[in-house]
C-alpha positions as CSV (number, residue, x, y, z in Angstrom):
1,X,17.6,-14.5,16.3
2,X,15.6,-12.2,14.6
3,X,11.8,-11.6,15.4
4,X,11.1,-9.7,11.9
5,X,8.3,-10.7,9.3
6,X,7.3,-10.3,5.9
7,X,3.6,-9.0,5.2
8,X,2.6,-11.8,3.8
9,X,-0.6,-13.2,5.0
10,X,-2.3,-10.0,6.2
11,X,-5.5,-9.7,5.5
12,X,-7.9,-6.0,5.4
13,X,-11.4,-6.9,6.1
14,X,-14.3,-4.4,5.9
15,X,-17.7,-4.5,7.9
16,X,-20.5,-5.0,5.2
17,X,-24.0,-4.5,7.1
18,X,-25.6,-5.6,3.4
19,X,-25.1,-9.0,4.1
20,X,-28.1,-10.8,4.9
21,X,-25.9,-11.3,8.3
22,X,-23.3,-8.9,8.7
23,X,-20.1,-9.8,8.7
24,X,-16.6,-8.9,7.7
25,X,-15.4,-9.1,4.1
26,X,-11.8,-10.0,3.0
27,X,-10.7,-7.3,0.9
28,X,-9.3,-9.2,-2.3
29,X,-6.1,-9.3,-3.8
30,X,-4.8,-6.8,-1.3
31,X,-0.7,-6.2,-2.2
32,X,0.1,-3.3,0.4
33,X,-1.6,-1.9,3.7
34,X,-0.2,1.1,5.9
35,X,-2.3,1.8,8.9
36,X,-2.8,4.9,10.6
37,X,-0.1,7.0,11.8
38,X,-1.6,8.5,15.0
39,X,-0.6,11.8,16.2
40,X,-1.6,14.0,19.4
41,X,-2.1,17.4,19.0
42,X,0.4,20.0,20.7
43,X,-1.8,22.5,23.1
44,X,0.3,25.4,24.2
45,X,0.1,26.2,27.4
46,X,2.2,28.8,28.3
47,X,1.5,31.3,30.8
48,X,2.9,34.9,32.1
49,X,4.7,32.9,34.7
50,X,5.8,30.0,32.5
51,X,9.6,29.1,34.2
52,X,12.7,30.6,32.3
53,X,10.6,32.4,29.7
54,X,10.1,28.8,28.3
55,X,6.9,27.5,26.1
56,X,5.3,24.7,28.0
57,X,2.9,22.2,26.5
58,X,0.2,19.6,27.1
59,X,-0.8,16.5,24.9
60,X,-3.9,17.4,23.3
61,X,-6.8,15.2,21.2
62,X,-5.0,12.2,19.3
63,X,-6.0,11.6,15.2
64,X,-5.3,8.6,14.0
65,X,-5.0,10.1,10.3
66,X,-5.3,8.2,7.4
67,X,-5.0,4.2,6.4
68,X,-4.1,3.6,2.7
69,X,-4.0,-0.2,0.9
70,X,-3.6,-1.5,-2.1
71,X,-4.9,-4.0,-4.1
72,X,-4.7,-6.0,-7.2
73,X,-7.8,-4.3,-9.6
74,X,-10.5,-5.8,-11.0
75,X,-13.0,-3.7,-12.3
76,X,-16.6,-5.1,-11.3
77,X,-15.7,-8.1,-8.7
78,X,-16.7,-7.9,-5.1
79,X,-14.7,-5.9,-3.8
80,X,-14.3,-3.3,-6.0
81,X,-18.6,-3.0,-5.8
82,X,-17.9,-2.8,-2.1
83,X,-15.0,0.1,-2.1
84,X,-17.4,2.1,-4.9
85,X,-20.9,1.5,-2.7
86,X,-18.7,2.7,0.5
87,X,-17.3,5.5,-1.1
88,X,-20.1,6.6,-2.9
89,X,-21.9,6.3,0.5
90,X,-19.5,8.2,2.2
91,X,-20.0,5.5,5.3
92,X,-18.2,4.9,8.4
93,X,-17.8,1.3,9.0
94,X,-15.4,-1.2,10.8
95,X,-12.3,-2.1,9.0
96,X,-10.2,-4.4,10.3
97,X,-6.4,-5.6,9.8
98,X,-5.1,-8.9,10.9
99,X,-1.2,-9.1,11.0
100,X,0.8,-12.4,10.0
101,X,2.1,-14.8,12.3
102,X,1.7,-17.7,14.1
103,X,-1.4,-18.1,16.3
104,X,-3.2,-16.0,17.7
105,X,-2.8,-13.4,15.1
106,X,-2.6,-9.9,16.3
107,X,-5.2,-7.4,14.7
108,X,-6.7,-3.8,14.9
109,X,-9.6,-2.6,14.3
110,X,-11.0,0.5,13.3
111,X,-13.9,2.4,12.5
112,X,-12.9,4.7,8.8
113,X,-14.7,6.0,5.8
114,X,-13.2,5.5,2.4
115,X,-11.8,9.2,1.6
116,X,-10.2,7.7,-1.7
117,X,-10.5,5.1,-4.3
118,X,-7.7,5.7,-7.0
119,X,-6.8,3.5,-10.3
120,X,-4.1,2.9,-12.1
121,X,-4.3,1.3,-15.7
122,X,-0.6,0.8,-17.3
123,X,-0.2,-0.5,-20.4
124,X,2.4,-3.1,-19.7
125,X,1.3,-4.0,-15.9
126,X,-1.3,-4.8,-13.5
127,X,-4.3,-2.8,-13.1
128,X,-4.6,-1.6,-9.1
129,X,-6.1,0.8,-6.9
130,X,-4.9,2.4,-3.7
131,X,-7.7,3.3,-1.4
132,X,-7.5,5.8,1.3
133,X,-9.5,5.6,4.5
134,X,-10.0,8.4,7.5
135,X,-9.9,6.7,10.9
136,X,-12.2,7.6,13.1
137,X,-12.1,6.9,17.1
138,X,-10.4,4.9,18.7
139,X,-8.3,1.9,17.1
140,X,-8.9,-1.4,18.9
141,X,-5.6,-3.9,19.5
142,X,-6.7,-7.7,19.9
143,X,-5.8,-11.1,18.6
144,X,-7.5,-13.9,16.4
145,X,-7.2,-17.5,18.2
């Protein structure tokens, strides 16, 4: 038997401190997420004496690059005046991404500033908007009883 999933039921929450308490906001009508890829730089370390004339290397700094997700647009609801205050902003703030499945719900966490707020407006489909994020730090791995 398979342990596979569908994304269904993930949810993308952003940290808004304009809350009269702070709190995570669901990110509406959200329709595709890909997280960070992270990557570790490649430090060459090669010396005069390296063995059999052979490049060596050590695992350098890690970047966790850039999230994207996508969402359903609606121009003037909550959340699209929260992605256009953030980007306008430019502000690092938590973002967080719970995954589906049966309790507790694995999530990560991450602190990112929105890089990218794109649109599209077809004529014979939905409106929607993919927004790109730059991770910053550390992600953090937990779960949601």
């Amino acid at each position: 038997m398979t342990d596979a999933r569908i994304g269904y039921g993930t949810t993308y929450e952003i940290w808004d401190a304009s809350l009269v308490t702070p709190a995570f906001v669901e990110v509406a009508e959200v329709i595709n997420v890909t997280p960070g890829e992270a990557a570790a730089d490649r430090i060459d370390a090669t010396h005069m004496q390296s063995p059999g004339r052979r490049r060596e290397y050590i695992s350098g700094l890690i970047d966790n690059g850039e999230a994207t997700f996508e969402i359903n647009w609606v121009p003037g609801n909550a959340t699209d005046e929260l992605l256009r205050g953030l980007m306008d902003s430019g502000e690092t703030v938590e973002h967080r991404i719970t995954f589906p499945g049966a309790a507790p719900r694995v999530t990560v966490t991450f602190d990112a500033a929105i890089i990218g707020y794109s649109k599209a407006i077809p004529i014979d489909d939905r409106m929607t908007a993919t927004i790109t994020v730059a991770v910053s730090g550390a992600e953090t791995w937990g779960t949601e009883v």
